[in-house]
PDB file of C-alpha atoms in Angstrom:
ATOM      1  CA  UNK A  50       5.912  -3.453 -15.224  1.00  0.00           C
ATOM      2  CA  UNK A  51       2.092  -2.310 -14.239  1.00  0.00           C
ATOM      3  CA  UNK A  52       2.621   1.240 -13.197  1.00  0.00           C
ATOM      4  CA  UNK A  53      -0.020   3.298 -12.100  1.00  0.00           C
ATOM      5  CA  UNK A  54      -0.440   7.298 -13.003  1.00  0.00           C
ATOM      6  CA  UNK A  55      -2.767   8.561 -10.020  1.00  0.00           C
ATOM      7  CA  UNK A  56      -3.286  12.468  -9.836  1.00  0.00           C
ATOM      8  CA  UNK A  57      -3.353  14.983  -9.315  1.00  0.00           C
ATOM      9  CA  UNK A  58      -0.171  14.147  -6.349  1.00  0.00           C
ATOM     10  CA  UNK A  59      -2.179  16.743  -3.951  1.00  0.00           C
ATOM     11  CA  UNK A  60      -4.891  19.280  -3.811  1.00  0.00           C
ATOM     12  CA  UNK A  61      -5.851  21.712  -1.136  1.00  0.00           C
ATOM     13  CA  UNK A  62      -9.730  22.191  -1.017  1.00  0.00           C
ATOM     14  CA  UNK A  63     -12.028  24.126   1.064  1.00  0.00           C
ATOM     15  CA  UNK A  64     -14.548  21.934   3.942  1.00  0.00           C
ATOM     16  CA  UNK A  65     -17.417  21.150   1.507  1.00  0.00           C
ATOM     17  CA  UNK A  66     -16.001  21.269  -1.935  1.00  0.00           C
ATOM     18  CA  UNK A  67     -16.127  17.985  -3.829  1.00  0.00           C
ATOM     19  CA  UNK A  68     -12.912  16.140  -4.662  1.00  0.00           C
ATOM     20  CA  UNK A  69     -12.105  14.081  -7.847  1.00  0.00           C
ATOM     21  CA  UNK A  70      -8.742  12.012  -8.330  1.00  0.00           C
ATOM     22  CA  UNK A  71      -7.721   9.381 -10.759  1.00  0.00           C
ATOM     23  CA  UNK A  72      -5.532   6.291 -11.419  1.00  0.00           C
ATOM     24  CA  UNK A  73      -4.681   5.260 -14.917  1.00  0.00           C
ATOM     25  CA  UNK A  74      -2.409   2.386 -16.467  1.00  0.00           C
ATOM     26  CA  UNK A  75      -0.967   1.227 -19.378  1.00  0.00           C
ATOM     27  CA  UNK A  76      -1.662  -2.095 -18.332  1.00  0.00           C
ATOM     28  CA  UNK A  77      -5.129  -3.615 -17.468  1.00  0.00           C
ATOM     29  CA  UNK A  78      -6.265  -4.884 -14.041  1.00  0.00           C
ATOM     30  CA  UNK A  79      -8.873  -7.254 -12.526  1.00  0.00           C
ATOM     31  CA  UNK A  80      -9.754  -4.964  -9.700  1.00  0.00           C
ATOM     32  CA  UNK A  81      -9.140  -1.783  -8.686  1.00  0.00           C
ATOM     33  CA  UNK A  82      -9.069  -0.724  -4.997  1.00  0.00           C
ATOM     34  CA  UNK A  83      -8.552   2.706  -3.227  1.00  0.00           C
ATOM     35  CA  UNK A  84      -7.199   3.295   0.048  1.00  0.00           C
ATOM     36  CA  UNK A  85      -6.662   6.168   2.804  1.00  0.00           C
ATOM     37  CA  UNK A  86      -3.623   6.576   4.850  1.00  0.00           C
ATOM     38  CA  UNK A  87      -3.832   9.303   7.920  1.00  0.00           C
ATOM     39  CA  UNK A  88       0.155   9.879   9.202  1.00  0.00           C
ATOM     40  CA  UNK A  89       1.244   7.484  11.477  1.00  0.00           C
ATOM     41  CA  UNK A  90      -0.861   4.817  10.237  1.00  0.00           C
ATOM     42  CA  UNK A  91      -1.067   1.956   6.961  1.00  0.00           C
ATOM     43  CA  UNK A  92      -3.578   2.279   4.247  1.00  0.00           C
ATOM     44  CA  UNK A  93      -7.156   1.550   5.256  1.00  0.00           C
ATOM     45  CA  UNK A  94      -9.509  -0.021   2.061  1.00  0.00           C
ATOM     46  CA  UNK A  95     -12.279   2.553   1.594  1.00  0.00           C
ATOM     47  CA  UNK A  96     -13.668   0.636  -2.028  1.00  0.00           C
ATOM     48  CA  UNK A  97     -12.690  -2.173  -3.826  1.00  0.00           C
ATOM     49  CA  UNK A  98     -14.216  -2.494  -7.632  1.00  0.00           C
ATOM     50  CA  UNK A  99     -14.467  -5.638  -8.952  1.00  0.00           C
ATOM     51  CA  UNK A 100     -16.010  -5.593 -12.604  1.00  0.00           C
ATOM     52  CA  UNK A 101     -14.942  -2.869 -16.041  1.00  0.00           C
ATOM     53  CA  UNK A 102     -17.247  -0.262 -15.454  1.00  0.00           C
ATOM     54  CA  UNK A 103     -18.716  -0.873 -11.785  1.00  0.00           C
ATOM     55  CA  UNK A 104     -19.705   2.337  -9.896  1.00  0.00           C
ATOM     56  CA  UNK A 105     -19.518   1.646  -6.150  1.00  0.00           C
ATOM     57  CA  UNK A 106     -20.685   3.985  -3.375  1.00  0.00           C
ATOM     58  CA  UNK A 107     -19.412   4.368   0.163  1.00  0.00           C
ATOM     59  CA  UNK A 108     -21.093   7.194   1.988  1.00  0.00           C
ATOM     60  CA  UNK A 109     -20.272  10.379   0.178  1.00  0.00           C
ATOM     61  CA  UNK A 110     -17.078   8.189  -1.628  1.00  0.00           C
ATOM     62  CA  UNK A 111     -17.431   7.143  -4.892  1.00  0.00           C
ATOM     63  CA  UNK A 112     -15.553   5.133  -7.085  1.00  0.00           C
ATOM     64  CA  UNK A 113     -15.746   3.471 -10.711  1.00  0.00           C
ATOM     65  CA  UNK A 114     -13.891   1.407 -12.378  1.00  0.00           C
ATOM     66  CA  UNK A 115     -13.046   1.938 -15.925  1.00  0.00           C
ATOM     67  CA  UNK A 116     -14.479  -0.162 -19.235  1.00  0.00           C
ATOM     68  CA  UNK A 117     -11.278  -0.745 -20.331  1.00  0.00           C
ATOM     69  CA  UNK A 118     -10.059  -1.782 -17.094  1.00  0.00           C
ATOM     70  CA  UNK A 119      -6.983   0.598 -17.644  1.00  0.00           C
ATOM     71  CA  UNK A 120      -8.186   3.406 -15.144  1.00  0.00           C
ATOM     72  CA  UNK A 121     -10.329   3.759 -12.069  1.00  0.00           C
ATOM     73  CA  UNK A 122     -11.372   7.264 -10.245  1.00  0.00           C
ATOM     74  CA  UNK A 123     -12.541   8.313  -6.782  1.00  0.00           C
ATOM     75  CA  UNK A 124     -14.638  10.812  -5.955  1.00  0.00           C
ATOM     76  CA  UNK A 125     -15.491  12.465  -2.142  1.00  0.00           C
ATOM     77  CA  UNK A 126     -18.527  14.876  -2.171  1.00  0.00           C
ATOM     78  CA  UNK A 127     -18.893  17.777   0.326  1.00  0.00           C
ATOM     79  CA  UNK A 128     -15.300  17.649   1.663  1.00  0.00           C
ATOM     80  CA  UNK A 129     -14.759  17.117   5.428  1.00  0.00           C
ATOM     81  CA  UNK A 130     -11.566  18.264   7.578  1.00  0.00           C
ATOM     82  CA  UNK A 131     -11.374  14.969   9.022  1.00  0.00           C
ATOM     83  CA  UNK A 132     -10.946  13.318   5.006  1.00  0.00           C
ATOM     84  CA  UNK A 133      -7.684  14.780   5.107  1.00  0.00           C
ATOM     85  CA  UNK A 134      -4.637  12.241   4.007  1.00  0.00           C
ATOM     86  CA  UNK A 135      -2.880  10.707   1.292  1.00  0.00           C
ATOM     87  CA  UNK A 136      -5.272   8.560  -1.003  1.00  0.00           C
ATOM     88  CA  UNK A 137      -4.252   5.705  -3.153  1.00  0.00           C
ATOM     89  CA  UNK A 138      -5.105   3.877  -5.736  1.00  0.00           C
ATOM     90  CA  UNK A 139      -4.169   0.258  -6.584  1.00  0.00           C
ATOM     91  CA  UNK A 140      -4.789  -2.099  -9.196  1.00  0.00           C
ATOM     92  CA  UNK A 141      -4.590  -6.466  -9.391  1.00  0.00           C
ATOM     93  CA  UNK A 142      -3.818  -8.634 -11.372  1.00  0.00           C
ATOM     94  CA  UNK A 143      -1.668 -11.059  -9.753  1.00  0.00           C
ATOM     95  CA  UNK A 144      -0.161  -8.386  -6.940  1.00  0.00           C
ATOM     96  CA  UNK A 145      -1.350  -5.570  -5.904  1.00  0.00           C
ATOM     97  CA  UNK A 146       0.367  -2.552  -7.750  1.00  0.00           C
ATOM     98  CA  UNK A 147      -0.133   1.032  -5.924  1.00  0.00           C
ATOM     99  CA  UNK A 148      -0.247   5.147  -7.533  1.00  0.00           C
ATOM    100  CA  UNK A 149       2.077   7.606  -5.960  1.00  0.00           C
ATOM    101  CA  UNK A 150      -0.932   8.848  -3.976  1.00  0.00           C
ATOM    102  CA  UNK A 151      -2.896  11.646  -3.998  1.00  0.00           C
ATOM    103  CA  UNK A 152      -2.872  14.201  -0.488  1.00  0.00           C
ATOM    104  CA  UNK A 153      -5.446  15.655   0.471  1.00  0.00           C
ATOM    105  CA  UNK A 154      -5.402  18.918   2.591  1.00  0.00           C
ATOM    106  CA  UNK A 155      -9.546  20.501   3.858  1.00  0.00           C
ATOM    107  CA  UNK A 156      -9.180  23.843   4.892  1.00  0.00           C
ATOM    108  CA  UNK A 157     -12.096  24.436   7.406  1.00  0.00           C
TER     109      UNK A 157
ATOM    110  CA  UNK B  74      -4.433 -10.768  16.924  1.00  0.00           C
ATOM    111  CA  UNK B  75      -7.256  -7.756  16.188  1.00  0.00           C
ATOM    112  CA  UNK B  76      -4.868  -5.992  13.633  1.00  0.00           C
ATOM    113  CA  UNK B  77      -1.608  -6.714  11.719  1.00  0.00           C
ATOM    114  CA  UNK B  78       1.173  -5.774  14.720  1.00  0.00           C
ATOM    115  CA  UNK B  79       4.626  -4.248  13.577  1.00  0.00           C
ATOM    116  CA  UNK B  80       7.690  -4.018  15.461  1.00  0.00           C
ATOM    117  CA  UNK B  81       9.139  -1.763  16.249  1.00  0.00           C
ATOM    118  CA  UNK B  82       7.422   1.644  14.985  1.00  0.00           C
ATOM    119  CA  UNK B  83      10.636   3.176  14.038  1.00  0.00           C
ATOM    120  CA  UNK B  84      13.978   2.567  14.119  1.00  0.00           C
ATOM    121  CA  UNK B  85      17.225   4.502  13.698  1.00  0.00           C
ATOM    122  CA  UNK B  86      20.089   2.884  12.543  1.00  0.00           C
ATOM    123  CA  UNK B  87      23.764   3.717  11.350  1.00  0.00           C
ATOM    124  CA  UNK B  88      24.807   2.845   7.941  1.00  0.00           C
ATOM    125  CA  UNK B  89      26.219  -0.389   7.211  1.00  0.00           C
ATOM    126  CA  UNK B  90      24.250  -1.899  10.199  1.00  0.00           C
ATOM    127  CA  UNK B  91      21.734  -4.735   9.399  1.00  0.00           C
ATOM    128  CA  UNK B  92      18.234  -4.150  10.710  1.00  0.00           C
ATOM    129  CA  UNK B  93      15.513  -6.754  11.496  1.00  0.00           C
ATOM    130  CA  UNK B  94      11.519  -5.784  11.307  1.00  0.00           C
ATOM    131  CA  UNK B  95       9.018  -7.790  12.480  1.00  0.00           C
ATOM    132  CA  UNK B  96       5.506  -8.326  11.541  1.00  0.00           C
ATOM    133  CA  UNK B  97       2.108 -10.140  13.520  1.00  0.00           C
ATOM    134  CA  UNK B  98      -0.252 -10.705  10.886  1.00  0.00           C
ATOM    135  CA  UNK B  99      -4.133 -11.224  11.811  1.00  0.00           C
ATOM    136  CA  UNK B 100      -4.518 -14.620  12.864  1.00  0.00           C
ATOM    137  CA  UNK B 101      -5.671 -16.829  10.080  1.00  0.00           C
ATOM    138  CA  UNK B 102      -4.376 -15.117   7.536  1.00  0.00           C
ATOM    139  CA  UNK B 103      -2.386 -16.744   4.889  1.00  0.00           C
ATOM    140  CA  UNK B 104      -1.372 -14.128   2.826  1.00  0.00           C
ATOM    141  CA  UNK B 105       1.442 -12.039   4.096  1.00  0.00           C
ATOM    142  CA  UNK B 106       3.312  -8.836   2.012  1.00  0.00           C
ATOM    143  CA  UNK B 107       6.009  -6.289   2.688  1.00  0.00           C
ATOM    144  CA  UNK B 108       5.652  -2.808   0.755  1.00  0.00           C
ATOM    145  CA  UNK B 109       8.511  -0.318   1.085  1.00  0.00           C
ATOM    146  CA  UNK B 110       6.788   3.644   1.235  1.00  0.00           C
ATOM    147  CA  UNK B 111       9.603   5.923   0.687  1.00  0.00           C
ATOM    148  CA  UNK B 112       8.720   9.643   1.289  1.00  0.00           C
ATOM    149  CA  UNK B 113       6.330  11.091  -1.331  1.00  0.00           C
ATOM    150  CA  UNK B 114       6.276   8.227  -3.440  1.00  0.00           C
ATOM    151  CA  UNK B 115       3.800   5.132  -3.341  1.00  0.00           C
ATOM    152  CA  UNK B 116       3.525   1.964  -2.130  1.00  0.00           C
ATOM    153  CA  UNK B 117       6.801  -0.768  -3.408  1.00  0.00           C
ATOM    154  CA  UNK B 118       5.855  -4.125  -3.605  1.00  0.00           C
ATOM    155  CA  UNK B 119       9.017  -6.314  -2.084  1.00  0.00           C
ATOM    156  CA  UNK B 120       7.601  -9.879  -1.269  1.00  0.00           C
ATOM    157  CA  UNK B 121       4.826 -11.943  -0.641  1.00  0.00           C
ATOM    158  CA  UNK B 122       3.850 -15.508   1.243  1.00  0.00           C
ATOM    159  CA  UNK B 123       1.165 -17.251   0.377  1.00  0.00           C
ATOM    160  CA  UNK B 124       0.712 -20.541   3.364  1.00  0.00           C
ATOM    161  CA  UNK B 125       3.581 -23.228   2.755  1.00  0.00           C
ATOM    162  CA  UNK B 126       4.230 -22.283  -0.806  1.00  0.00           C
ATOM    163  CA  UNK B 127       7.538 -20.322  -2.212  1.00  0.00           C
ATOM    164  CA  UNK B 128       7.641 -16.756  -1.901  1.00  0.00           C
ATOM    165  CA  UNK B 129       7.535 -13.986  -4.083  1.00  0.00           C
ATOM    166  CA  UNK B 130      10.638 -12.613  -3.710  1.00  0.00           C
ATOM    167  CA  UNK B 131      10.594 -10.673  -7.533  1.00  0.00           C
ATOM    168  CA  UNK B 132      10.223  -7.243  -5.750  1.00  0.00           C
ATOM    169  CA  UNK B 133      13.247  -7.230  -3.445  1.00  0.00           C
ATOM    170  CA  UNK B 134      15.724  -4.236  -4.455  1.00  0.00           C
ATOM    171  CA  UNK B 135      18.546  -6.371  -3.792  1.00  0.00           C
ATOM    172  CA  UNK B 136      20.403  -9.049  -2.226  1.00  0.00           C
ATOM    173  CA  UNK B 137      20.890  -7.081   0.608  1.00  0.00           C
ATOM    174  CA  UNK B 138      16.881  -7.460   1.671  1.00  0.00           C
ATOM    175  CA  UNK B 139      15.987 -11.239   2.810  1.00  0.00           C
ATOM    176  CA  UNK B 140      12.496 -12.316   4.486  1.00  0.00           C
ATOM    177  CA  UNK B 141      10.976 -14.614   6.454  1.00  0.00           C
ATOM    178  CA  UNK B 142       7.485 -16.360   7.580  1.00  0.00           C
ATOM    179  CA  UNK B 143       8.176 -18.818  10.592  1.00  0.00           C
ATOM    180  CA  UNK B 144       5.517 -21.007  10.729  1.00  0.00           C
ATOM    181  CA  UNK B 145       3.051 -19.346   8.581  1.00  0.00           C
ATOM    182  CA  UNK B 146       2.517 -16.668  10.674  1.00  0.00           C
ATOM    183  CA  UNK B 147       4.926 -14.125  11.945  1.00  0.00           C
ATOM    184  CA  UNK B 148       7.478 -12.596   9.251  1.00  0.00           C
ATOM    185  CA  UNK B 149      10.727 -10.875   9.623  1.00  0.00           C
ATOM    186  CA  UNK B 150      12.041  -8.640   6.706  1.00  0.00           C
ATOM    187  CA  UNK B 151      15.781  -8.505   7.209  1.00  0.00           C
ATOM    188  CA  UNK B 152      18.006  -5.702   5.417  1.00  0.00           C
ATOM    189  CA  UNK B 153      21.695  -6.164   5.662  1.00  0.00           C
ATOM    190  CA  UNK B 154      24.815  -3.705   5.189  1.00  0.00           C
ATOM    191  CA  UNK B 155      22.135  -0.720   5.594  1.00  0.00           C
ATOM    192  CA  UNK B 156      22.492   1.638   3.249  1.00  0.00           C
ATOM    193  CA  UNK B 157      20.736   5.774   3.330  1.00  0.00           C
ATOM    194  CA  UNK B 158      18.593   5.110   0.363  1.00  0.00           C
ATOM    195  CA  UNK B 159      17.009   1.979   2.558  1.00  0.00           C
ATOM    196  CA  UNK B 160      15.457   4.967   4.547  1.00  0.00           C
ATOM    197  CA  UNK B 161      11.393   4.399   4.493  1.00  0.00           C
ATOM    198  CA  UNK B 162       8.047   3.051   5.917  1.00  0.00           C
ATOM    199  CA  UNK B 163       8.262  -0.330   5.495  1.00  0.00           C
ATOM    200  CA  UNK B 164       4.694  -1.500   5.617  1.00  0.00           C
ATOM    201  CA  UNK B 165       3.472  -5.450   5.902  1.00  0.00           C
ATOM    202  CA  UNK B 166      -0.031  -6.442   4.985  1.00  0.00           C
ATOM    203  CA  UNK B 167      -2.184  -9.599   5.520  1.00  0.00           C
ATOM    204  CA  UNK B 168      -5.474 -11.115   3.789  1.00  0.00           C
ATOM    205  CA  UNK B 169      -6.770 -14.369   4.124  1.00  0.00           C
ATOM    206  CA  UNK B 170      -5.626 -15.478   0.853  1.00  0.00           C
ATOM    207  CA  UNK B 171      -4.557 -14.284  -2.088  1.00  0.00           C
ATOM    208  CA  UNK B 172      -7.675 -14.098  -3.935  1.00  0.00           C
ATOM    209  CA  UNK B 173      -8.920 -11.812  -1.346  1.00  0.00           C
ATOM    210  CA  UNK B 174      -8.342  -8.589  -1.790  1.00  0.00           C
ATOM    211  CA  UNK B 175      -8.951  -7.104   1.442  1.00  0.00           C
ATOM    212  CA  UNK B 176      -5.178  -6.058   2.681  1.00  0.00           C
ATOM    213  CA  UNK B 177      -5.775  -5.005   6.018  1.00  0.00           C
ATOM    214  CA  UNK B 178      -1.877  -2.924   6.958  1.00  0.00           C
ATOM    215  CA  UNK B 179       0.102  -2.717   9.561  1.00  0.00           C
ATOM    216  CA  UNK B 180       1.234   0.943  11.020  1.00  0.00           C
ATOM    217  CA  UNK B 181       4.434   0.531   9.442  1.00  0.00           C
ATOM    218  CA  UNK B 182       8.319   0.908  10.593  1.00  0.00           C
ATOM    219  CA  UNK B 183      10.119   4.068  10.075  1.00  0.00           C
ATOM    220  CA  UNK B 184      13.181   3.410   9.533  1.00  0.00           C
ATOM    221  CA  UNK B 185      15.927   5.764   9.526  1.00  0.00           C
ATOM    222  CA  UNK B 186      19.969   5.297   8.038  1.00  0.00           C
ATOM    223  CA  UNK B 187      21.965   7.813   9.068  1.00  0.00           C
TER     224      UNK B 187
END
């Protein structure tokens, strides 16, 4: 089936330190999406990339979607305590397939 | 309503009990999904609705796990003959169709076997 290879599964940063995680598959997809999930709560859509090799921005997120439509990365510049959480990636093509996720710790 | 609504948040139950979970999608919304989030791992797709038409039933662990859409709105995921590895978030999603890829989530059900 699609599976997705997101990592690295966590990383513990210090408040202002950029972040970089990544999603890759054997199989290609029509858009790639990454979400954040705090505890208690469902995944919220931070960026959705719709086109091989789009770069979006979303405040100090930033996300691209790869030219062979087989991978997709998010980066998060100058590291907040309050961008703690799990991050995941997900890919389409007909469903929605989701990574393992990716958590997050800022130490102040 | 404002958000997709689950019911309840989380939920205990002994093994060999059959559970029901309930979920309010955002009003409008035709596309409905169940994902299964067992601890440290992602997100398991189990079904989908999409309006009137047949349901997507291909990620359903087994025939123990039935759902539901009444009326093309509200949906009940039903798991029967609980068993511990059924132990999970159980997350529904909504988006106003399929082609739209905006999944806004619910806050899940915890559910517990024990």
């Amino acid at each position: 089936g699609q599976q997705l290879n997101q990592s690295p599964q966590s990383m513990f940063i210090q408040e202002g330190e950029d972040v970089s995680m990544n999603c890759t598959s054997s199989s290609i997809f029509n858009t790639w999406l990454w979400y954040k999930q705090e505890p208690g709560e469902g995944p919220v859509l931070l960026i959705a990339l719709y086109k091989a090799g789009e770069l979006t921005s979303n405040g100090r997120l930033t996300a691209q979607f790869g030219i062979t439509r087989k991978d997709s990365f998010l980066n998060i510049s100058a590291s907040i305590p309050s961008d703690v959480g799990i991050y995941f990636c997900a890919g389409q093509l007909y469903d929605m397939r989701f990574g393992a996720g990716t958590r997050l710790t800022v130490k102040p | 309503g404002a958000g997709v609504s689950q019911s309840p948040s989380n939920k205990v139950t002994e093994k060999g009990k059959d559970v029901e979970l309930r979920c309010d999608p955002i009003s409008g919304h035709t596309a409905l999904y169940w994902y299964r989030q067992s601890l440290g791992q992602g997100l398991e797709f189990l079904i989908y609705f999409q309006g009137n038409s047949a349901p997507d039933k291909s990620g359903l662990p087994s025939d123990r796990f039935s759902a539901e859409r009444t009326g093309g709105s509200v949906s009940t995921l039903t798991i029967q003959r609980t068993q511990q590895e059924d132990s999970a978030v159980y997350l529904c999603a909504s988006s106003l169709d399929r082609s739209y890829y905006g999944y806004t989530f619910g806050s899940g059900t915890r559910l517990t076997v024990v």
